Short mmCIF file of C-alpha atoms and ligand atoms in Angstrom, two decimals:
data_model
loop_
_atom_site.label_atom_id
_atom_site.label_comp_id
_atom_site.label_asym_id
_atom_site.label_seq_id
_atom_site.Cartn_x
_atom_site.Cartn_y
_atom_site.Cartn_z
CA MET A 747 0.00 0.00 0.00
CA ARG A 748 1.26 3.44 -0.95
CA GLN A 749 2.21 5.84 1.85
CA VAL A 750 1.32 9.52 1.74
CA ILE A 751 2.38 12.43 3.92
CA LEU A 752 -0.43 13.80 6.05
CA GLY A 753 0.06 17.52 5.49
CA LYS A 754 2.17 19.45 7.96
CA THR A 755 2.09 16.64 10.51
CA GLY A 756 4.79 15.09 8.34
CA LEU A 757 3.37 11.69 9.29
CA ALA A 758 3.62 9.01 6.61
CA VAL A 759 0.32 7.12 6.52
CA SER A 760 -1.27 4.51 4.27
CA GLU A 761 -3.29 6.08 1.46
CA VAL A 762 -6.44 4.66 3.03
CA GLY A 763 -6.98 4.58 6.78
CA PHE A 764 -9.16 2.56 9.14
CA GLY A 765 -12.27 4.30 10.51
CA ALA A 766 -13.43 2.57 13.69
CA ILE A 767 -17.21 3.04 13.88
CA PRO A 768 -18.13 -0.37 12.35
CA ILE A 769 -15.99 -2.35 14.81
CA ILE A 770 -18.30 -1.17 17.59
CA ARG A 771 -20.81 -3.83 16.52
CA LEU A 772 -18.20 -6.63 16.42
CA SER A 773 -17.03 -8.81 19.29
CA PHE A 774 -13.44 -8.27 20.46
CA LYS A 775 -12.39 -11.44 18.65
CA GLU A 776 -13.97 -10.37 15.35
CA ALA A 777 -12.70 -6.79 15.63
CA ILE A 778 -9.15 -7.97 16.26
CA LEU A 779 -9.26 -10.17 13.16
CA VAL A 780 -10.48 -7.29 11.01
CA LEU A 781 -7.96 -4.80 12.42
CA ARG A 782 -5.06 -7.25 12.03
CA ARG A 783 -6.08 -8.00 8.48
CA ALA A 784 -5.98 -4.29 7.62
CA LEU A 785 -2.55 -3.96 9.26
CA THR A 786 -1.19 -7.00 7.45
CA ARG A 787 -2.37 -5.54 4.16
CA GLY A 788 -0.54 -2.27 4.76
CA VAL A 789 -3.00 0.01 6.55
CA THR A 790 -1.04 2.08 9.08
CA LEU A 791 -3.50 4.82 10.02
CA PHE A 792 -6.16 3.92 12.61
CA ASP A 793 -8.72 6.57 13.51
CA THR A 794 -11.14 6.23 16.38
CA ALA A 795 -12.85 8.41 18.99
CA HIS A 796 -13.53 8.43 22.68
CA LEU A 797 -17.22 8.28 21.72
CA TYR A 798 -16.96 5.07 19.68
CA VAL A 799 -17.87 2.85 22.62
CA ASP A 800 -15.20 0.11 23.02
CA SER A 801 -13.38 0.68 19.72
CA GLU A 802 -10.29 2.15 21.42
CA GLU A 803 -9.83 -0.97 23.54
CA LYS A 804 -10.30 -3.18 20.49
CA ILE A 805 -7.65 -1.24 18.59
CA GLY A 806 -5.36 -1.26 21.62
CA ARG A 807 -5.57 -5.04 21.86
CA ALA A 808 -5.32 -5.71 18.13
CA LEU A 809 -2.26 -3.51 17.65
CA LYS A 810 -0.37 -4.48 20.81
CA GLY A 811 3.32 -4.69 20.00
CA GLU A 812 2.85 -2.78 16.72
CA ARG A 813 2.94 0.79 18.07
CA HIS A 814 6.10 1.63 16.09
CA ARG A 815 4.34 0.70 12.80
CA VAL A 816 1.09 2.57 13.19
CA VAL A 817 -0.29 6.08 13.37
CA LEU A 818 -2.99 6.32 16.04
CA ALA A 819 -5.66 9.01 15.94
CA SER A 820 -8.53 9.60 18.33
CA LYS A 821 -10.92 12.41 19.27
CA THR A 822 -12.68 14.12 22.15
CA ILE A 823 -16.13 15.69 21.97
CA LYS A 824 -15.53 17.53 25.25
CA ARG A 825 -15.35 21.30 25.04
CA ASP A 826 -13.91 22.06 28.49
CA ARG A 827 -10.30 21.74 29.60
CA GLN A 828 -10.80 19.14 32.30
CA GLY A 829 -13.19 16.98 30.27
CA ALA A 830 -10.89 16.98 27.25
CA ARG A 831 -7.87 16.10 29.39
CA GLU A 832 -9.77 13.23 31.04
CA ASP A 833 -10.92 11.92 27.66
CA LEU A 834 -7.35 12.01 26.38
CA GLU A 835 -5.99 10.15 29.40
CA LEU A 836 -8.67 7.48 29.03
CA SER A 837 -8.01 7.17 25.28
CA LEU A 838 -4.31 6.62 26.00
CA ARG A 839 -5.11 3.91 28.54
CA ARG A 840 -7.64 2.19 26.30
CA LEU A 841 -5.31 2.27 23.32
CA GLY A 842 -2.39 1.04 25.44
CA THR A 843 -0.03 3.82 24.41
CA ASP A 844 1.67 6.79 26.05
CA TYR A 845 1.10 9.17 23.14
CA LEU A 846 -1.26 9.71 20.23
CA ASP A 847 0.02 10.78 16.84
CA LEU A 848 -3.12 12.78 16.22
CA TYR A 849 -5.82 13.94 18.62
CA GLN A 850 -8.84 15.68 17.16
CA LEU A 851 -11.50 17.98 18.52
CA HIS A 852 -14.58 16.05 17.48
CA GLN A 853 -17.55 17.44 15.56
CA VAL A 854 -16.90 21.16 15.91
CA SER A 855 -19.84 22.43 13.89
CA GLN A 856 -21.62 25.12 15.84
CA GLU A 857 -20.60 28.54 17.07
CA ALA A 858 -21.29 27.46 20.65
CA ASP A 859 -18.73 24.63 20.27
CA TRP A 860 -16.11 27.07 19.12
CA GLN A 861 -16.80 29.58 21.88
CA ALA A 862 -16.54 26.86 24.53
CA LEU A 863 -13.36 25.36 23.08
CA THR A 864 -11.54 28.66 22.86
CA GLY A 865 -12.94 30.28 26.00
CA PRO A 866 -11.35 30.28 29.44
CA ASP A 867 -10.93 26.69 30.62
CA GLY A 868 -11.69 25.47 27.11
CA ALA A 869 -10.43 22.23 25.58
CA LEU A 870 -7.90 24.01 23.37
CA GLU A 871 -5.88 24.90 26.44
CA ALA A 872 -5.82 21.25 27.50
CA MET A 873 -4.63 20.27 24.03
CA ALA A 874 -1.78 22.80 24.12
CA ARG A 875 -0.60 21.39 27.45
CA ALA A 876 -0.95 17.81 26.27
CA ARG A 877 1.19 18.60 23.26
CA GLU A 878 3.86 20.22 25.43
CA ALA A 879 3.82 17.13 27.65
CA GLY A 880 4.26 14.84 24.62
CA LEU A 881 0.89 13.12 25.06
CA ILE A 882 -0.20 14.15 21.58
CA ARG A 883 1.98 14.90 18.61
CA HIS A 884 -0.49 16.77 16.43
CA LEU A 885 -3.85 18.44 16.92
CA GLY A 886 -6.65 18.01 14.38
CA VAL A 887 -10.32 18.85 14.13
CA THR A 888 -13.43 17.28 12.61
CA SER A 889 -16.63 18.95 11.46
CA HIS A 890 -19.80 18.36 9.46
CA SER A 891 -20.43 22.04 8.77
CA LEU A 892 -18.69 23.40 5.70
CA GLU A 893 -18.85 26.97 6.91
CA MET A 894 -17.29 26.05 10.26
CA ALA A 895 -14.70 23.76 8.66
CA LEU A 896 -13.48 26.61 6.47
CA ARG A 897 -13.21 28.81 9.54
CA LEU A 898 -11.35 26.14 11.50
CA VAL A 899 -8.82 25.70 8.72
CA GLU A 900 -8.22 29.43 8.62
CA THR A 901 -7.33 29.58 12.31
CA ASP A 902 -4.07 27.74 11.58
CA LEU A 903 -4.49 26.00 14.96
CA PHE A 904 -4.87 22.52 13.48
CA SER A 905 -2.67 20.15 11.51
CA THR A 906 -5.53 18.10 10.01
CA ILE A 907 -9.16 18.56 9.06
CA GLN A 908 -11.60 15.67 8.84
CA PHE A 909 -14.84 16.23 6.92
CA PRO A 910 -17.35 13.99 5.07
CA PHE A 911 -16.34 13.29 1.48
CA ASN A 912 -17.80 10.80 -0.96
CA PHE A 913 -19.51 10.94 -4.31
CA VAL A 914 -22.87 11.96 -2.87
CA GLU A 915 -21.29 14.57 -0.54
CA GLU A 916 -18.57 16.13 -2.64
CA VAL A 917 -18.89 19.76 -1.66
CA ALA A 918 -15.56 19.69 0.25
CA ALA A 919 -13.64 19.35 -3.01
CA GLU A 920 -14.65 22.81 -4.12
CA LYS A 921 -13.24 25.07 -1.39
CA LEU A 922 -12.36 23.13 1.75
CA HIS A 923 -9.78 20.76 0.32
CA PRO A 924 -7.91 23.41 -1.70
CA LEU A 925 -7.87 25.79 1.28
CA ALA A 926 -6.70 23.10 3.72
CA GLN A 927 -4.01 21.90 1.35
CA ALA A 928 -2.80 25.43 0.63
CA ARG A 929 -2.38 25.94 4.39
CA GLY A 930 -0.58 22.65 4.80
CA LEU A 931 -3.25 20.68 6.67
CA GLY A 932 -3.61 16.96 6.20
CA VAL A 933 -7.06 16.14 4.78
CA LEU A 934 -8.98 13.12 6.10
CA ALA A 935 -12.24 12.02 4.50
CA MET A 936 -14.80 10.59 6.86
CA LYS A 937 -17.81 8.58 5.64
CA PRO A 938 -16.48 7.34 2.30
CA PHE A 939 -19.66 5.23 2.03
CA GLY A 940 -21.84 8.26 2.79
CA GLY A 941 -22.40 6.97 6.32
CA GLY A 942 -24.05 3.85 4.90
CA LEU A 943 -25.95 5.50 2.03
CA VAL A 944 -23.80 3.82 -0.64
CA ASP A 945 -22.82 0.14 -0.68
CA ASN A 946 -20.80 -0.17 -3.89
CA ALA A 947 -17.14 -0.24 -2.72
CA ARG A 948 -15.69 -0.22 -6.22
CA LEU A 949 -17.62 2.91 -7.14
CA VAL A 950 -16.87 4.57 -3.80
CA PHE A 951 -13.11 4.16 -4.14
CA ALA A 952 -12.99 4.80 -7.88
CA PHE A 953 -14.30 8.24 -6.98
CA LEU A 954 -12.07 8.82 -3.96
CA ARG A 955 -8.86 7.69 -5.61
CA GLN A 956 -9.16 10.61 -7.98
CA PHE A 957 -8.13 12.77 -4.99
CA PRO A 958 -4.73 11.43 -3.91
CA GLY A 959 -4.20 14.27 -1.40
CA VAL A 960 -7.27 13.17 0.58
CA VAL A 961 -6.97 10.15 2.88
CA PRO A 962 -10.28 8.26 3.23
CA LEU A 963 -11.05 6.51 6.50
CA ALA A 964 -12.82 3.32 5.51
CA GLY A 965 -15.07 1.65 8.05
CA TRP A 966 -14.72 -2.13 7.92
CA ASP A 967 -16.66 -4.81 9.76
CA SER A 968 -15.25 -7.96 8.16
CA VAL A 969 -12.05 -9.35 6.69
CA ALA A 970 -13.83 -9.76 3.35
CA ARG A 971 -14.69 -6.06 3.25
CA VAL A 972 -11.10 -5.11 4.09
CA ASP A 973 -9.91 -7.27 1.21
CA GLU A 974 -12.54 -5.94 -1.15
CA VAL A 975 -11.29 -2.37 -0.74
CA LEU A 976 -7.58 -3.06 -0.44
CA ASP A 977 -7.66 -5.25 -3.57
CA LEU A 978 -8.88 -2.16 -5.41
CA TYR A 979 -5.80 -0.26 -4.23
CA GLU A 980 -3.64 -2.86 -5.94
CA THR A 981 -5.06 -1.96 -9.35
CA ASP A 982 -4.83 1.22 -11.40
CA ASN A 983 -7.79 3.45 -10.86
CA ALA A 984 -10.18 4.06 -13.71
CA VAL A 985 -13.49 5.88 -13.66
CA THR A 986 -15.54 4.82 -16.64
CA ALA A 987 -18.50 6.56 -18.23
CA ALA A 988 -20.66 3.79 -16.75
CA ASP A 989 -19.26 4.59 -13.27
CA LEU A 990 -20.05 8.27 -13.68
CA ALA A 991 -23.58 7.37 -14.73
CA ALA A 992 -23.96 5.03 -11.73
CA MET A 993 -22.75 7.77 -9.35
CA GLN A 994 -25.21 10.17 -10.91
CA ARG A 995 -28.05 7.67 -10.40
CA TYR A 996 -27.19 7.47 -6.68
CA ARG A 997 -27.17 11.27 -6.45
CA GLU A 998 -30.52 11.54 -8.18
CA GLU A 999 -32.03 8.81 -6.06
CA LEU A 1000 -30.89 10.44 -2.82
CA GLY A 1001 -31.53 13.94 -4.13
CA ASP A 1002 -31.23 16.65 -1.53
CA ARG A 1003 -33.42 14.72 0.85
CA PHE A 1004 -30.78 13.21 3.10
CA CYS A 1005 -29.38 14.77 6.23
CA ARG A 1006 -25.80 16.06 5.86
CA ARG A 1007 -25.22 16.20 9.66
CA CYS A 1008 -24.30 19.91 9.48
CA GLU A 1009 -26.34 20.70 12.64
CA TYR A 1010 -27.58 24.08 11.47
CA CYS A 1011 -31.04 22.97 12.60
CA GLN A 1012 -30.04 22.73 16.26
CA PRO A 1013 -30.73 23.45 19.05
CA CYS A 1014 -34.34 22.43 19.47
CA PRO A 1015 -36.19 24.39 22.19
CA GLN A 1016 -37.79 21.13 23.34
CA GLY A 1017 -34.50 19.25 23.56
CA VAL A 1018 -35.07 16.95 20.58
CA MET A 1019 -31.75 15.44 19.43
CA ILE A 1020 -32.49 16.37 15.85
CA THR A 1021 -29.42 15.30 13.86
CA PRO A 1022 -29.00 11.75 15.20
CA ALA A 1023 -32.78 11.28 14.98
CA MET A 1024 -32.67 12.38 11.32
CA LEU A 1025 -30.11 9.61 10.78
CA TYR A 1026 -32.11 6.85 12.42
CA GLY A 1027 -32.96 5.26 9.06
CA VAL A 1028 -29.25 4.92 8.20
CA VAL A 1029 -28.41 3.56 11.65
CA ALA A 1030 -31.20 0.97 11.33
CA HIS A 1031 -29.91 -0.02 7.91
CA ARG A 1032 -26.37 -0.49 9.26
CA MET A 1033 -27.14 -2.13 12.60
CA GLY A 1034 -30.43 -3.94 12.04
CA PRO A 1035 -33.71 -3.01 13.77
CA ALA A 1036 -33.27 -4.33 17.33
CA LYS A 1037 -29.69 -3.10 17.80
CA ALA A 1038 -30.50 0.26 16.22
CA ALA A 1039 -33.48 0.74 18.56
CA ALA A 1040 -31.34 -0.04 21.61
CA PHE A 1041 -28.41 2.11 20.39
CA SER A 1042 -30.65 5.11 19.55
CA ALA A 1043 -33.09 4.88 22.46
CA LYS A 1044 -32.07 8.17 24.10
CA THR A 1045 -32.13 10.00 20.77
CA MET A 1046 -35.44 8.61 19.60
CA GLU A 1047 -37.19 9.03 22.95
CA SER A 1048 -36.32 12.75 22.69
CA VAL A 1049 -38.35 12.92 19.46
CA ARG A 1050 -41.52 12.42 21.52
CA LEU A 1051 -40.96 15.99 22.80
CA CYS A 1052 -41.28 17.48 19.30
CA GLU A 1053 -44.10 20.03 19.05
CA SER A 1054 -43.86 20.40 15.26
CA CYS A 1055 -43.03 24.10 15.48
CA TRP A 1056 -40.89 23.84 12.29
CA GLU A 1057 -38.22 26.21 13.74
CA CYS A 1058 -35.53 23.67 12.94
CA ALA A 1059 -36.74 23.16 9.37
CA ALA A 1060 -36.46 26.90 8.73
CA ARG A 1061 -32.74 26.64 9.57
CA CYS A 1062 -31.99 23.58 7.43
CA PRO A 1063 -30.05 24.65 4.31
CA TYR A 1064 -31.38 21.58 2.46
CA GLN A 1065 -35.03 22.40 3.20
CA LEU A 1066 -35.59 19.01 4.80
CA PRO A 1067 -39.10 18.62 6.28
CA ILE A 1068 -37.53 17.78 9.65
CA PRO A 1069 -40.63 17.31 11.85
CA GLU A 1070 -42.17 14.97 9.25
CA VAL A 1071 -38.99 12.91 8.92
CA LEU A 1072 -38.67 12.73 12.71
CA GLN A 1073 -42.21 11.41 13.07
CA LYS A 1074 -41.57 8.80 10.38
CA HIS A 1075 -38.39 7.72 12.16
CA LEU A 1076 -40.20 7.60 15.49
CA GLU A 1077 -42.76 5.20 13.99
CA MET A 1078 -39.91 3.12 12.59
CA TYR A 1079 -38.16 3.10 15.98
CA ASP A 1080 -41.35 2.06 17.78
CA ALA A 1081 -41.73 -0.84 15.35
CA HIS A 1082 -38.06 -1.79 15.82
CA ARG A 1083 -38.45 -1.85 19.61
CA GLN A 1084 -40.82 -4.78 19.15
CA VAL A 1085 -38.24 -6.85 17.22
CA PRO A 1086 -36.63 -9.41 19.53
CA PRO A 1087 -32.82 -9.41 19.13
CA GLU A 1088 -32.74 -13.19 18.58
CA GLU A 1089 -35.15 -12.89 15.64
CA GLU A 1090 -32.87 -10.32 14.02
CA ASP A 1091 -29.72 -12.36 14.66
CA GLY A 1092 -31.35 -15.48 13.27
S1 LIG B 134 -40.12 20.98 14.93
FE1 LIG B 134 -39.75 19.64 16.66
S2 LIG B 134 -37.58 19.15 16.53
FE2 LIG B 134 -37.90 20.95 15.28
S3 LIG B 134 -37.45 22.70 16.64
FE3 LIG B 134 -39.66 22.31 16.70
S4 LIG B 134 -39.94 20.95 18.46
FE4 LIG B 134 -37.76 20.87 17.91
S1 LIG B 135 -31.60 18.23 9.25
FE1 LIG B 135 -30.72 19.75 7.82
S2 LIG B 135 -29.77 21.27 9.14
FE2 LIG B 135 -30.15 19.49 10.40
S3 LIG B 135 -28.24 18.36 10.35
FE3 LIG B 135 -29.54 17.51 8.74
S4 LIG B 135 -29.01 18.62 6.90
FE4 LIG B 135 -28.17 19.80 8.61
#
C-alpha cells in the first residue's frame, strides 16, 4: 500500500486509513481479526474516537506490540479543559499507548462549540498542554459544517481537518480541500460510504482515488470487506462513463433529501436530538432493527418531545421537512423496539 504524507504533521500514513465506527458492533475477537487484516495488508492509520464505545480498547488489543508501525488518531467531543484532558488520558489507557500521533476535537460544527473550546478553561488549552507534555503529537479537528470547517482551517491551529467526502457529498472538493491543502493541513475524508448511504465499494473508491491528497477513512466490519477495498488499491484506478452514470443515479435517487449532519437545525427548544434522529434510518440499515433501537433509544425518545413548530426546518439549508422525517423515524423506531434481538440475529 502506498504511503502519503499527512500535510504538515509530516506523518507518513497509508493512502487509506481505518475508521473505527463499524468495529463497535463486532465482538473483540472479530474486531481484532479485522484490524489485524488491515494492518497485514498495509494500513497504518487507525482513527477512532472516545465516543466510539469500546473501539479504542479493540484497537489497543489488536495492535499491541505494533505501536512503532502505526499512526494512532482519536478524538474528544468535550469542550472544556478538564473533560478533554480526562478523555485524552482514558483514550491513551484504552489504546495502550503513552502518546497519540493525532488527537482531534470532534464534531466542531456550531458557534457554541467554538466559543466553549476557545474560552477560558476550554479544551484548546488542555490540548496545548498535552502537546507540550508529549501526550499528543499533532492536533486536528473534525466537522460536518462546511462553513465552520473553512473557519477552523483558517485559524491555523490545526494540523488536520476531517470532513465527510464521498460521491454523494462532494462539496468539500470545491473550497475546503484546496484551502486546507494550501495551508498545509492533512485532509482526512470521513464517511467514504456516505455513512451507509452507498454500498458499492468499487464505485466509492474509484471516486475517492481521484483525490490522492485526501486520505479516506474506511469503516470495515469484516475481513472480506477489508480485502474488497484493499484489492482495489492494488489496481490502477479508472473511472468509466458507466461509473459516472452510476454515481449520478445514486445522487438523483438520494436527491437533496438526506441529512448532511451539518447541525444548522439545532438546538431544538424542546430538547429533541435532531441530527441523530434524522439519521435513524441509516443507523437501522447499518445495525439492524433491534440493535438500532437499543443504540438510539435516548435520541429517539427525545423525538416524543417534538411540538412540530418547524423552527428547525427553517434553519436547514437543504429544506428538509424535519418534523415529518422525525415522526416517520419515530414510527420506525417504535416498530423496531418490538423486534426481539434473537429474531434479528437469526
Ligand atoms: S419541529 Fe420539533 S424538533 Fe424541530 S425545533 Fe420544533 S420541536 Fe424541535
Ligand atoms: S436536518 Fe438539515 S440542518 Fe439538520 S443536520 Fe440535517 S441537513 Fe443539517
